Amino acid sequence: MKKTHSNMTSLFEPTILGPAIIESFKKLDPRHQIKNPVMFVVLVGSVLTTGLFVQALGGHGEAKAGFILAISLWLWFTIVFANFAEAMAEGRGKAQAESLRRARKDTPAKKLIKPIYGSAYDTVSATTLIKGDVVLVERGDYIPMDGEVVEGVASVDESAITGESAPVIRESGGDRSAVTGGTRVLSDWLVICITANPGETFLDHMIAMVEGARRQKTPNEIALGILLVVFTIIFLLVTVTLLPFSIFSVDLAGKGVVITVTALVALLVCLIPTTIGGLLPAIGIAGMDRMIQANVIATSGRAVEAAGDVDVLLLDKTGTITLGNRQAVAFVPTKGVSVEDLADCAQLSSLSDETPEGRSIVVLAKEKYGIRERQTKELEAKFIPFSAQTRMSGVDLGANRQIRKGAVEAIEGYVRNAGGIFPDDLKSTIEIISKGGGTPLVVAEGKNVLGVIQLKDIIKGGIKERFAELRRMGIKTIMITGDNPLTAAAIAAEAGMDDFLAQATPETKLKLIREMQTGGRLVAMTGDGTNDAPALAQADVALAMNTGTQAAKEAGNMVDLDSNPTKLIEVVKIGKQLLITRGSLTTFSIANDVSKYFAIIPAVFVGTYPALEALNVMHLATAQSAILSAVVFNALIIIFLIPLSLFGVPYRPVAASRLLRDNLLIYGLGGVITPFVGIKLIDMILVALHLV
Amino acid sequence: MSLNDFIQAAFFLIVVFLTVKPLGTYMAHIYEGSPAGLNVWLAPFEKWIYRLCGVKTETGMPWKTYAVAMVLFNVLGILAVYAIQRLQAFLPLNPMAMPAVSPDSSFNTAVSFASNTNWQGYGGESTMSYLTQMLALTVQNFVSAATGMAVLVALIRGFIQKQMNTIGNFWVDLVRSVLYVLLPLSIVFAVAFVSQGIPQTFHNSAAAKLLQTAKDSNGKPVIEQDLALGPVASQIAIKQLGSNGGGFYNVNSAHPYENPTPVSNFLELLAIVLIPVALCYSFGVMVKDRRQGWAILAAMFIIFLPCLWAGIQIEQQGNPLLDKLGVDQKASDFQPGGNMEGKEARFGIVNSSLWAVSTTAVANGSVNCMHDSLMPLSGLIPLWLIQMGEVIFGGVGCGLYGMIAFVIVAVFIAGLMIGRTPEYLGKKIEVFEMKMASLVALIPHLFILIPTAIAVLTVAGKAGISNPGPHGFSEILYAFSSAAGNNGSAFGGINANTVFYNVMTAIAMFFGRYWLAIPMLAVAGSLSAKKIVPTTQGTLPTHTPLFVFFLAMVVLVVGALVFFPALALGPIAEHLMLVKG
């Protein structure tokens, strides 16, 4: 998997950094800030302290103008830093969108007058095409819009979208008929029916997604937002009521000064969860960004988040769990037939069989029994291809030899029609093969059954480890296959899957998903065919393959550009990482408050109750340096945590308890301790620089 | 802590532990409707009550209907209590011919008893007729406790039920709570109290000749004293069991008739924590996972035990100012030592501290010593226990549903930290639950901080203070914490029977009660309608020591962050000044 278009950009890429800095000042607009209640409170605080500074300049200030200015400036910085985090995340997305946009050239399109190859065409601009138009794309042409191939076969360079440089085959009918606007035909021609209106294409979706323009808040983000707003209200309450408490205490003690509004605003901003509040938009945008980097396009952030919650994963056997083709591994003759005879007939029947299975039979016959390939012409052979109706293939040699191979039931019927009987001893052989995860292919000549070819599925390398990883994440894997239950069970066991659905049809798949969902589970599945579409539409997380049909892509809520079904594991990880980053930074943000109290409370009340100096555990130099240090720390921590919010807290597939323990230690305990150190350091620097 | 102290505290805790399982199982059976002795024998009577009241027991209520029934029932209770107080002069069972209670005090008391707070601005024996004590106050003691239990049971049903739009029937839950839990236990305890000498009579107060002639405020000699009597034992039983705490006498369980002996003290203490603790176990039984009940109980004990230990320790150390004067404050065979101010000699340090911590952990509010006279830091403990939201055991029913609100917040944060949409007991915690749980976390703070701020700014508010310095501030803060937390105990020093305090605390009590109960019913309704997500390896286990510890931390940190500045200006400043001399 190559990532040619994904951003390998370092964190401080100047092309992103520059505009981000400008953007972070533009975002000071209150209309933007109101969307984020936590930061809006900071904005109000900044304006208020700026006003107090102006008042202090006039000589009627509640404290020294310099001090108010310092607090006010750092409050402004707090917002700018938060804006910067968001702008950085957006900038990284925009850089990707830009490279995508280059793919969307305004290409001329050959709009066919009649929807068939060879018809005359008008050359029009691609932007004028609408759904239902039919265009011709020839060698070297760019495909003007998303569409469905109605005629022709061609190799297409999709590197602009997928980053994969090897060309792919697109042809009419079947599961490889969808084409994407902006890709280029390398050979041959295609007649394409346009399936998207301008602005609705895949590329448009992708660009909108990476730019964050269509980003809707996910349910967990909304719930977290509520929690943050509640914390903000509580701390607003705490600081607002502190003024009367202070007035009353000064009155009672008869000494000290009432807490200044500047100090109250500083305390408020330090207490409200600005760290998570400021980084929340960046985390969400960066999460989508990571999906794009994994070459997965999600149609909504909701789907990404749901991916983190997936309980059950449905995977197609063929192509996902096993290599696409089965291979012959043994010939088992029935009683009275020699293995060489069986091998010979099996080879004859497969000489013209171009399927991987057919070829593997020829190879096995040669390697094990030394039967050499023969020319079909010499044998006057007539090849009977496989059809879905007969479920057999074979060869007719002259008029008297008819060799067939196929599924058990098919051959049983064929032999019986010819007046033969199916030997009983073979049935137990067949069962043994099935139980072992193999596929029995019965060979018959005329009315005589000769024996069985044992085909075996080859499990993909490393797939078992991936399923083990999924199990550690708490995700159950289910294999979907058209095989009979015996074969399915054996393969599922070999691949290390938890369960299987054998003899699957679109209806049984849909039923399985519905049952799982009724049981409260969240189901993810991958699919590419049109027959997967209903199940994809029903699944909570549906990853469609880019090579798949338009129907599958529309039914899914994510598209994998690499068309790699195991990509779901990546998607799950990204979904989880998104939540973990939010949760960890929330914990960190709240844990920070402890130290800020110890910095600010003694500073503001020591005049009234000198004994409160005992709470100044950090031994901060002066009351002013204490308050300023807390505010500066609060602003700087946002900058320090930008990389974490953009790259996410790493996720490891370990048990939930362990993950919680580790993250609590790092972000909970760490969140309590870090600011004690940070505030003290800042205080020391402020003193050393004689700033306070 | 001396060995003697330790044994007293440990004995109490062991007895509490022994009651958890039997009582918890019994209550679970009662609410599940499965046979548990009493509910079989009294079933005809229970059915008769429903027939009499026209309650259709078979129909469940959607959460809104349940909430309306709960609020209406409580509002009617408030009106009844108000009316009885105002009319007591014309009503029977008033041998002392008590006049009508003032409108503001009546209002305050009505809200106070309906909301299970039992804040008392009045002196019971000198204000209320026997009829008022029994028909108004004691009845509310039962039904306000039962209301809390009903809301809890409805919430538990939210976790058990799958895709249902009802959460049970309020009237059934109410009747069962009173009939099978509160009444039987009250009868047992009342009889035990009578055996210890607590009065249970309709007789007029008794007169006793003083050994030494005293003088009244006009300088006239006084040779006789009225010994107030009444139906005390029965009211004390439910006052302790139902986390009510409203004493028959003004000084509550410090009064020798309300709490005469160490045995009665032990039983009253036990009655405070009995039901709230056992309900945690009932919760576990009802959600079919006892570990969940134990986990919540463990989180409560993680906070309770250090508070208890610190409380006893600080009181036993006594006052540093007295140390400087060379006063011997050490415990010895001849003296209890420590800070004995405001304490009954028959209870001593340990039993007073045990009570102070228990009565505030549980939203009970009865007292056997004066919290005003506790050392600053050991006075901070009860105050803080209330401010944490009365969830460390908490009032019957309401403590646990408050704790479950904290569980929802804890599960939400923990869920995010492990990368899953949070779930608790198989129910997804989503936006609606977070909104409601946030309300529950927010409301008490709102009604503690704002009224306190108003009080310290107004003449009427400041008029109530009797102590200078930070202690005066603590008194006001404690009063509103107690009211909003539905505790009902007081830092005695404050004169709260004024129009200002009667009205302000009544508002705090009202919102502190119903604005928590209604959101939790909404949560019950929302949870009830959800599917149950099966447990997988990716599910966050909520019964592990890790989660228990995390839950305790969430409760502690929220409580600490919200009240640290206020506490710094009150008890903490007072303590530091005391240490400095």
PDB file of N, CA and C in Angstrom, chain A residues 219-220 223-224 226-227 230 234 237-238 241-242 244-245 248 252 308-309 311 471 473-474 517 519-521 576 579-580 583 587 597 611 656-657 660 663-664, chain B residues 412-413 416-421 431 434-435 438 442 446 449 453 456-457 462 465 469 473 531-534 536-541 546 550 561-562 564-565 576:
ATOM      1  N   PRO A 219     -22.077  11.816  17.861  1.00  0.00           N
ATOM      2  CA  PRO A 219     -22.826  11.746  19.119  1.00  0.00           C
ATOM      3  C   PRO A 219     -21.943  11.850  20.360  1.00  0.00           C
ATOM      4  N   ASN A 220     -20.813  11.150  20.329  1.00  0.00           N
ATOM      5  CA  ASN A 220     -19.937  11.220  21.498  1.00  0.00           C
ATOM      6  C   ASN A 220     -19.341  12.607  21.676  1.00  0.00           C
ATOM      7  N   ALA A 223     -22.009  14.632  23.336  1.00  0.00           N
ATOM      8  CA  ALA A 223     -22.114  14.289  24.762  1.00  0.00           C
ATOM      9  C   ALA A 223     -20.943  14.878  25.535  1.00  0.00           C
ATOM     10  N   LEU A 224     -19.763  14.797  24.958  1.00  0.00           N
ATOM     11  CA  LEU A 224     -18.588  15.371  25.620  1.00  0.00           C
ATOM     12  C   LEU A 224     -18.743  16.885  25.710  1.00  0.00           C
ATOM     13  N   ILE A 226     -21.426  18.513  26.062  1.00  0.00           N
ATOM     14  CA  ILE A 226     -22.334  18.811  27.175  1.00  0.00           C
ATOM     15  C   ILE A 226     -21.579  18.778  28.496  1.00  0.00           C
ATOM     16  N   LEU A 227     -20.763  17.757  28.646  1.00  0.00           N
ATOM     17  CA  LEU A 227     -19.990  17.635  29.885  1.00  0.00           C
ATOM     18  C   LEU A 227     -19.075  18.851  30.065  1.00  0.00           C
ATOM     19  N   VAL A 230     -21.059  21.837  31.083  1.00  0.00           N
ATOM     20  CA  VAL A 230     -21.448  21.761  32.495  1.00  0.00           C
ATOM     21  C   VAL A 230     -20.276  22.140  33.394  1.00  0.00           C
ATOM     22  N   ILE A 234     -20.255  25.207  35.977  1.00  0.00           N
ATOM     23  CA  ILE A 234     -19.921  25.018  37.397  1.00  0.00           C
ATOM     24  C   ILE A 234     -18.793  25.962  37.805  1.00  0.00           C
ATOM     25  N   LEU A 237     -19.823  29.465  38.035  1.00  0.00           N
ATOM     26  CA  LEU A 237     -20.540  29.633  39.297  1.00  0.00           C
ATOM     27  C   LEU A 237     -19.552  29.793  40.457  1.00  0.00           C
ATOM     28  N   VAL A 238     -18.531  28.938  40.444  1.00  0.00           N
ATOM     29  CA  VAL A 238     -17.534  28.967  41.515  1.00  0.00           C
ATOM     30  C   VAL A 238     -16.843  30.321  41.552  1.00  0.00           C
ATOM     31  N   THR A 241     -19.358  33.361  42.423  1.00  0.00           N
ATOM     32  CA  THR A 241     -19.736  33.433  43.838  1.00  0.00           C
ATOM     33  C   THR A 241     -18.532  33.745  44.725  1.00  0.00           C
ATOM     34  N   LEU A 242     -17.356  33.558  44.185  1.00  0.00           N
ATOM     35  CA  LEU A 242     -16.159  33.818  44.981  1.00  0.00           C
ATOM     36  C   LEU A 242     -16.018  35.311  45.303  1.00  0.00           C
ATOM     37  N   PRO A 244     -18.541  37.585  46.084  1.00  0.00           N
ATOM     38  CA  PRO A 244     -19.214  37.872  47.361  1.00  0.00           C
ATOM     39  C   PRO A 244     -18.532  37.221  48.560  1.00  0.00           C
ATOM     40  N   PHE A 245     -18.055  35.983  48.358  1.00  0.00           N
ATOM     41  CA  PHE A 245     -17.381  35.314  49.476  1.00  0.00           C
ATOM     42  C   PHE A 245     -16.166  36.127  49.920  1.00  0.00           C
ATOM     43  N   PHE A 248     -17.234  39.344  51.724  1.00  0.00           N
ATOM     44  CA  PHE A 248     -17.692  38.987  53.068  1.00  0.00           C
ATOM     45  C   PHE A 248     -16.503  38.667  53.984  1.00  0.00           C
ATOM     46  N   LEU A 252     -15.273  40.362  57.345  1.00  0.00           N
ATOM     47  CA  LEU A 252     -15.162  39.645  58.620  1.00  0.00           C
ATOM     48  C   LEU A 252     -13.766  39.792  59.223  1.00  0.00           C
ATOM     49  N   GLY A 308     -15.283   2.510  16.110  1.00  0.00           N
ATOM     50  CA  GLY A 308     -14.614   2.211  17.370  1.00  0.00           C
ATOM     51  C   GLY A 308     -15.439   1.342  18.289  1.00  0.00           C
ATOM     52  N   ASP A 309     -16.736   1.273  18.043  1.00  0.00           N
ATOM     53  CA  ASP A 309     -17.641   0.529  18.925  1.00  0.00           C
ATOM     54  C   ASP A 309     -18.019  -0.837  18.387  1.00  0.00           C
ATOM     55  N   ASP A 311     -18.754  -4.457  17.475  1.00  0.00           N
ATOM     56  CA  ASP A 311     -18.684  -5.695  18.258  1.00  0.00           C
ATOM     57  C   ASP A 311     -18.421  -6.893  17.362  1.00  0.00           C
ATOM     58  N   ARG A 471      -9.833  -9.987  18.453  1.00  0.00           N
ATOM     59  CA  ARG A 471     -10.445 -10.588  19.632  1.00  0.00           C
ATOM     60  C   ARG A 471     -10.012  -9.844  20.883  1.00  0.00           C
ATOM     61  N   MET A 473      -9.407  -6.800  21.042  1.00  0.00           N
ATOM     62  CA  MET A 473     -10.169  -5.540  21.070  1.00  0.00           C
ATOM     63  C   MET A 473     -11.604  -5.799  21.496  1.00  0.00           C
ATOM     64  N   GLY A 474     -11.988  -7.071  21.591  1.00  0.00           N
ATOM     65  CA  GLY A 474     -13.367  -7.405  21.962  1.00  0.00           C
ATOM     66  C   GLY A 474     -14.287  -7.493  20.758  1.00  0.00           C
ATOM     67  N   GLN A 517     -27.983  -7.029  15.499  1.00  0.00           N
ATOM     68  CA  GLN A 517     -28.332  -5.674  15.947  1.00  0.00           C
ATOM     69  C   GLN A 517     -29.438  -5.708  16.978  1.00  0.00           C
ATOM     70  N   GLY A 519     -29.804  -7.946  19.074  1.00  0.00           N
ATOM     71  CA  GLY A 519     -29.125  -8.352  20.305  1.00  0.00           C
ATOM     72  C   GLY A 519     -28.254  -7.249  20.864  1.00  0.00           C
ATOM     73  N   GLY A 520     -28.300  -6.055  20.278  1.00  0.00           N
ATOM     74  CA  GLY A 520     -27.569  -4.912  20.814  1.00  0.00           C
ATOM     75  C   GLY A 520     -26.161  -4.786  20.273  1.00  0.00           C
ATOM     76  N   ARG A 521     -25.827  -5.597  19.283  1.00  0.00           N
ATOM     77  CA  ARG A 521     -24.450  -5.511  18.784  1.00  0.00           C
ATOM     78  C   ARG A 521     -24.332  -4.507  17.651  1.00  0.00           C
ATOM     79  N   LYS A 576     -11.338   4.219  17.518  1.00  0.00           N
ATOM     80  CA  LYS A 576     -11.052   4.149  18.950  1.00  0.00           C
ATOM     81  C   LYS A 576     -10.073   5.247  19.364  1.00  0.00           C
ATOM     82  N   LEU A 579     -11.735   8.543  20.044  1.00  0.00           N
ATOM     83  CA  LEU A 579     -12.396   8.656  21.347  1.00  0.00           C
ATOM     84  C   LEU A 579     -11.362   8.743  22.464  1.00  0.00           C
ATOM     85  N   ILE A 580     -10.322   7.917  22.359  1.00  0.00           N
ATOM     86  CA  ILE A 580      -9.314   7.883  23.433  1.00  0.00           C
ATOM     87  C   ILE A 580      -8.644   9.244  23.558  1.00  0.00           C
ATOM     88  N   GLY A 583     -11.054  11.537  25.349  1.00  0.00           N
ATOM     89  CA  GLY A 583     -11.213  11.160  26.764  1.00  0.00           C
ATOM     90  C   GLY A 583      -9.976  11.504  27.564  1.00  0.00           C
ATOM     91  N   THR A 587      -9.638  14.205  30.685  1.00  0.00           N
ATOM     92  CA  THR A 587      -9.120  13.852  32.009  1.00  0.00           C
ATOM     93  C   THR A 587      -7.939  14.742  32.378  1.00  0.00           C
ATOM     94  N   TYR A 597      -5.592  25.600  41.477  1.00  0.00           N
ATOM     95  CA  TYR A 597      -6.153  26.084  42.747  1.00  0.00           C
ATOM     96  C   TYR A 597      -5.029  26.425  43.712  1.00  0.00           C
ATOM     97  N   ALA A 611      -2.803  33.073  56.998  1.00  0.00           N
ATOM     98  CA  ALA A 611      -2.488  31.665  57.250  1.00  0.00           C
ATOM     99  C   ALA A 611      -2.598  30.833  55.975  1.00  0.00           C
ATOM    100  N   ALA A 656      -9.752  -3.807  28.052  1.00  0.00           N
ATOM    101  CA  ALA A 656     -10.266  -2.484  28.397  1.00  0.00           C
ATOM    102  C   ALA A 656      -9.701  -1.978  29.724  1.00  0.00           C
ATOM    103  N   SER A 657      -9.636  -2.876  30.712  1.00  0.00           N
ATOM    104  CA  SER A 657      -9.175  -2.463  32.040  1.00  0.00           C
ATOM    105  C   SER A 657      -7.751  -1.937  31.997  1.00  0.00           C
ATOM    106  N   LEU A 660      -7.546   1.436  30.340  1.00  0.00           N
ATOM    107  CA  LEU A 660      -8.036   2.485  31.238  1.00  0.00           C
ATOM    108  C   LEU A 660      -6.981   2.802  32.287  1.00  0.00           C
ATOM    109  N   ASN A 663      -4.067   4.759  30.676  1.00  0.00           N
ATOM    110  CA  ASN A 663      -4.421   6.127  30.310  1.00  0.00           C
ATOM    111  C   ASN A 663      -4.726   6.986  31.532  1.00  0.00           C
ATOM    112  N   LEU A 664      -5.271   6.349  32.586  1.00  0.00           N
ATOM    113  CA  LEU A 664      -5.527   7.103  33.817  1.00  0.00           C
ATOM    114  C   LEU A 664      -4.217   7.520  34.460  1.00  0.00           C
TER     115      LEU A 664
ATOM    116  N   PHE B 412     -18.671   7.472  31.262  1.00  0.00           N
ATOM    117  CA  PHE B 412     -18.519   8.234  30.019  1.00  0.00           C
ATOM    118  C   PHE B 412     -17.050   8.580  29.775  1.00  0.00           C
ATOM    119  N   ILE B 413     -16.407   9.134  30.798  1.00  0.00           N
ATOM    120  CA  ILE B 413     -15.002   9.526  30.636  1.00  0.00           C
ATOM    121  C   ILE B 413     -14.134   8.282  30.430  1.00  0.00           C
ATOM    122  N   LEU B 416     -14.579   6.811  26.947  1.00  0.00           N
ATOM    123  CA  LEU B 416     -13.800   7.536  25.937  1.00  0.00           C
ATOM    124  C   LEU B 416     -12.335   7.117  26.026  1.00  0.00           C
ATOM    125  N   MET B 417     -11.856   6.960  27.254  1.00  0.00           N
ATOM    126  CA  MET B 417     -10.432   6.670  27.403  1.00  0.00           C
ATOM    127  C   MET B 417     -10.052   5.281  26.911  1.00  0.00           C
ATOM    128  N   ILE B 418     -11.038   4.384  26.760  1.00  0.00           N
ATOM    129  CA  ILE B 418     -10.700   3.086  26.182  1.00  0.00           C
ATOM    130  C   ILE B 418     -11.201   2.994  24.736  1.00  0.00           C
ATOM    131  N   GLY B 419     -11.763   4.091  24.241  1.00  0.00           N
ATOM    132  CA  GLY B 419     -12.130   4.118  22.831  1.00  0.00           C
ATOM    133  C   GLY B 419     -13.442   3.448  22.495  1.00  0.00           C
ATOM    134  N   ARG B 420     -14.415   3.528  23.376  1.00  0.00           N
ATOM    135  CA  ARG B 420     -15.734   2.963  23.073  1.00  0.00           C
ATOM    136  C   ARG B 420     -16.821   3.911  23.510  1.00  0.00           C
ATOM    137  N   THR B 421     -17.939   3.891  22.779  1.00  0.00           N
ATOM    138  CA  THR B 421     -19.088   4.626  23.277  1.00  0.00           C
ATOM    139  C   THR B 421     -19.414   4.029  24.639  1.00  0.00           C
ATOM    140  N   VAL B 431     -26.055  10.955  24.504  1.00  0.00           N
ATOM    141  CA  VAL B 431     -26.211  12.387  24.753  1.00  0.00           C
ATOM    142  C   VAL B 431     -27.266  12.670  25.824  1.00  0.00           C
ATOM    143  N   MET B 434     -26.177  11.864  29.305  1.00  0.00           N
ATOM    144  CA  MET B 434     -25.164  12.798  29.770  1.00  0.00           C
ATOM    145  C   MET B 434     -25.795  14.128  30.178  1.00  0.00           C
ATOM    146  N   LYS B 435     -26.785  14.552  29.407  1.00  0.00           N
ATOM    147  CA  LYS B 435     -27.467  15.804  29.757  1.00  0.00           C
ATOM    148  C   LYS B 435     -28.073  15.686  31.146  1.00  0.00           C
ATOM    149  N   SER B 438     -25.538  15.351  33.919  1.00  0.00           N
ATOM    150  CA  SER B 438     -24.889  16.641  34.136  1.00  0.00           C
ATOM    151  C   SER B 438     -25.766  17.558  34.981  1.00  0.00           C
ATOM    152  N   LEU B 442     -24.920  19.251  38.465  1.00  0.00           N
ATOM    153  CA  LEU B 442     -24.859  20.715  38.500  1.00  0.00           C
ATOM    154  C   LEU B 442     -25.779  21.342  39.551  1.00  0.00           C
ATOM    155  N   LEU B 446     -25.297  24.549  42.249  1.00  0.00           N
ATOM    156  CA  LEU B 446     -25.988  25.804  41.975  1.00  0.00           C
ATOM    157  C   LEU B 446     -26.700  26.311  43.224  1.00  0.00           C
ATOM    158  N   LEU B 449     -24.032  27.298  46.147  1.00  0.00           N
ATOM    159  CA  LEU B 449     -23.180  28.474  45.980  1.00  0.00           C
ATOM    160  C   LEU B 449     -23.978  29.776  45.851  1.00  0.00           C
ATOM    161  N   ALA B 453     -23.912  32.942  48.367  1.00  0.00           N
ATOM    162  CA  ALA B 453     -23.440  34.254  47.901  1.00  0.00           C
ATOM    163  C   ALA B 453     -24.456  35.340  48.234  1.00  0.00           C
ATOM    164  N   VAL B 456     -24.352  36.095  52.072  1.00  0.00           N
ATOM    165  CA  VAL B 456     -23.229  36.879  52.605  1.00  0.00           C
ATOM    166  C   VAL B 456     -23.255  38.327  52.109  1.00  0.00           C
ATOM    167  N   LEU B 457     -24.104  38.595  51.119  1.00  0.00           N
ATOM    168  CA  LEU B 457     -24.180  39.969  50.612  1.00  0.00           C
ATOM    169  C   LEU B 457     -25.328  40.753  51.241  1.00  0.00           C
ATOM    170  N   LYS B 462     -26.638  37.969  56.710  1.00  0.00           N
ATOM    171  CA  LYS B 462     -25.554  38.101  57.678  1.00  0.00           C
ATOM    172  C   LYS B 462     -26.062  38.161  59.112  1.00  0.00           C
ATOM    173  N   ILE B 465     -25.634  35.029  61.462  1.00  0.00           N
ATOM    174  CA  ILE B 465     -24.332  34.503  61.905  1.00  0.00           C
ATOM    175  C   ILE B 465     -24.072  34.835  63.365  1.00  0.00           C
ATOM    176  N   GLY B 469     -15.252  35.729  61.844  1.00  0.00           N
ATOM    177  CA  GLY B 469     -14.201  35.101  61.042  1.00  0.00           C
ATOM    178  C   GLY B 469     -14.716  34.013  60.135  1.00  0.00           C
ATOM    179  N   PHE B 473     -18.621  32.224  58.091  1.00  0.00           N
ATOM    180  CA  PHE B 473     -18.842  31.869  56.696  1.00  0.00           C
ATOM    181  C   PHE B 473     -19.195  30.384  56.581  1.00  0.00           C
ATOM    182  N   LYS B 531     -31.665  -1.073  23.946  1.00  0.00           N
ATOM    183  CA  LYS B 531     -31.291  -2.489  23.905  1.00  0.00           C
ATOM    184  C   LYS B 531     -30.241  -2.735  24.974  1.00  0.00           C
ATOM    185  N   ILE B 532     -29.995  -4.001  25.245  1.00  0.00           N
ATOM    186  CA  ILE B 532     -28.892  -4.340  26.146  1.00  0.00           C
ATOM    187  C   ILE B 532     -27.740  -4.864  25.299  1.00  0.00           C
ATOM    188  N   VAL B 533     -26.614  -4.156  25.394  1.00  0.00           N
ATOM    189  CA  VAL B 533     -25.440  -4.540  24.610  1.00  0.00           C
ATOM    190  C   VAL B 533     -24.746  -5.692  25.318  1.00  0.00           C
ATOM    191  N   PRO B 534     -24.466  -6.771  24.593  1.00  0.00           N
ATOM    192  CA  PRO B 534     -23.785  -7.872  25.274  1.00  0.00           C
ATOM    193  C   PRO B 534     -22.357  -7.505  25.659  1.00  0.00           C
ATOM    194  N   THR B 536     -18.474  -7.822  25.945  1.00  0.00           N
ATOM    195  CA  THR B 536     -17.370  -8.441  25.218  1.00  0.00           C
ATOM    196  C   THR B 536     -16.085  -8.081  25.938  1.00  0.00           C
ATOM    197  N   GLN B 537     -14.997  -8.541  25.361  1.00  0.00           N
ATOM    198  CA  GLN B 537     -13.710  -8.224  25.990  1.00  0.00           C
ATOM    199  C   GLN B 537     -13.392  -6.744  25.888  1.00  0.00           C
ATOM    200  N   GLY B 538     -14.033  -6.071  24.958  1.00  0.00           N
ATOM    201  CA  GLY B 538     -13.789  -4.643  24.803  1.00  0.00           C
ATOM    202  C   GLY B 538     -14.644  -3.808  25.741  1.00  0.00           C
ATOM    203  N   THR B 539     -15.575  -4.461  26.457  1.00  0.00           N
ATOM    204  CA  THR B 539     -16.445  -3.724  27.369  1.00  0.00           C
ATOM    205  C   THR B 539     -15.654  -3.334  28.605  1.00  0.00           C
ATOM    206  N   LEU B 540     -15.885  -2.128  29.061  1.00  0.00           N
ATOM    207  CA  LEU B 540     -15.214  -1.688  30.277  1.00  0.00           C
ATOM    208  C   LEU B 540     -15.876  -2.364  31.479  1.00  0.00           C
ATOM    209  N   PRO B 541     -15.138  -3.177  32.218  1.00  0.00           N
ATOM    210  CA  PRO B 541     -15.763  -3.798  33.395  1.00  0.00           C
ATOM    211  C   PRO B 541     -15.970  -2.758  34.486  1.00  0.00           C
ATOM    212  N   LEU B 546     -10.155  -1.106  39.826  1.00  0.00           N
ATOM    213  CA  LEU B 546      -9.751   0.074  39.052  1.00  0.00           C
ATOM    214  C   LEU B 546     -10.925   1.021  38.845  1.00  0.00           C
ATOM    215  N   PHE B 550     -11.641   4.697  40.342  1.00  0.00           N
ATOM    216  CA  PHE B 550     -11.885   5.809  39.425  1.00  0.00           C
ATOM    217  C   PHE B 550     -13.181   6.533  39.774  1.00  0.00           C
ATOM    218  N   LEU B 561     -13.085  20.212  43.501  1.00  0.00           N
ATOM    219  CA  LEU B 561     -12.854  21.337  42.585  1.00  0.00           C
ATOM    220  C   LEU B 561     -13.912  22.418  42.755  1.00  0.00           C
ATOM    221  N   VAL B 562     -15.153  21.982  43.001  1.00  0.00           N
ATOM    222  CA  VAL B 562     -16.227  22.972  43.096  1.00  0.00           C
ATOM    223  C   VAL B 562     -16.132  23.762  44.396  1.00  0.00           C
ATOM    224  N   PHE B 564     -13.448  23.902  46.702  1.00  0.00           N
ATOM    225  CA  PHE B 564     -12.166  24.264  47.303  1.00  0.00           C
ATOM    226  C   PHE B 564     -12.069  25.749  47.663  1.00  0.00           C
ATOM    227  N   PRO B 565     -12.428  26.666  46.760  1.00  0.00           N
ATOM    228  CA  PRO B 565     -12.296  28.085  47.130  1.00  0.00           C
ATOM    229  C   PRO B 565     -13.155  28.448  48.342  1.00  0.00           C
ATOM    230  N   LEU B 576      -6.012  26.730  59.537  1.00  0.00           N
ATOM    231  CA  LEU B 576      -4.643  27.228  59.426  1.00  0.00           C
ATOM    232  C   LEU B 576      -4.374  28.338  60.441  1.00  0.00           C
TER     233      LEU B 576
END
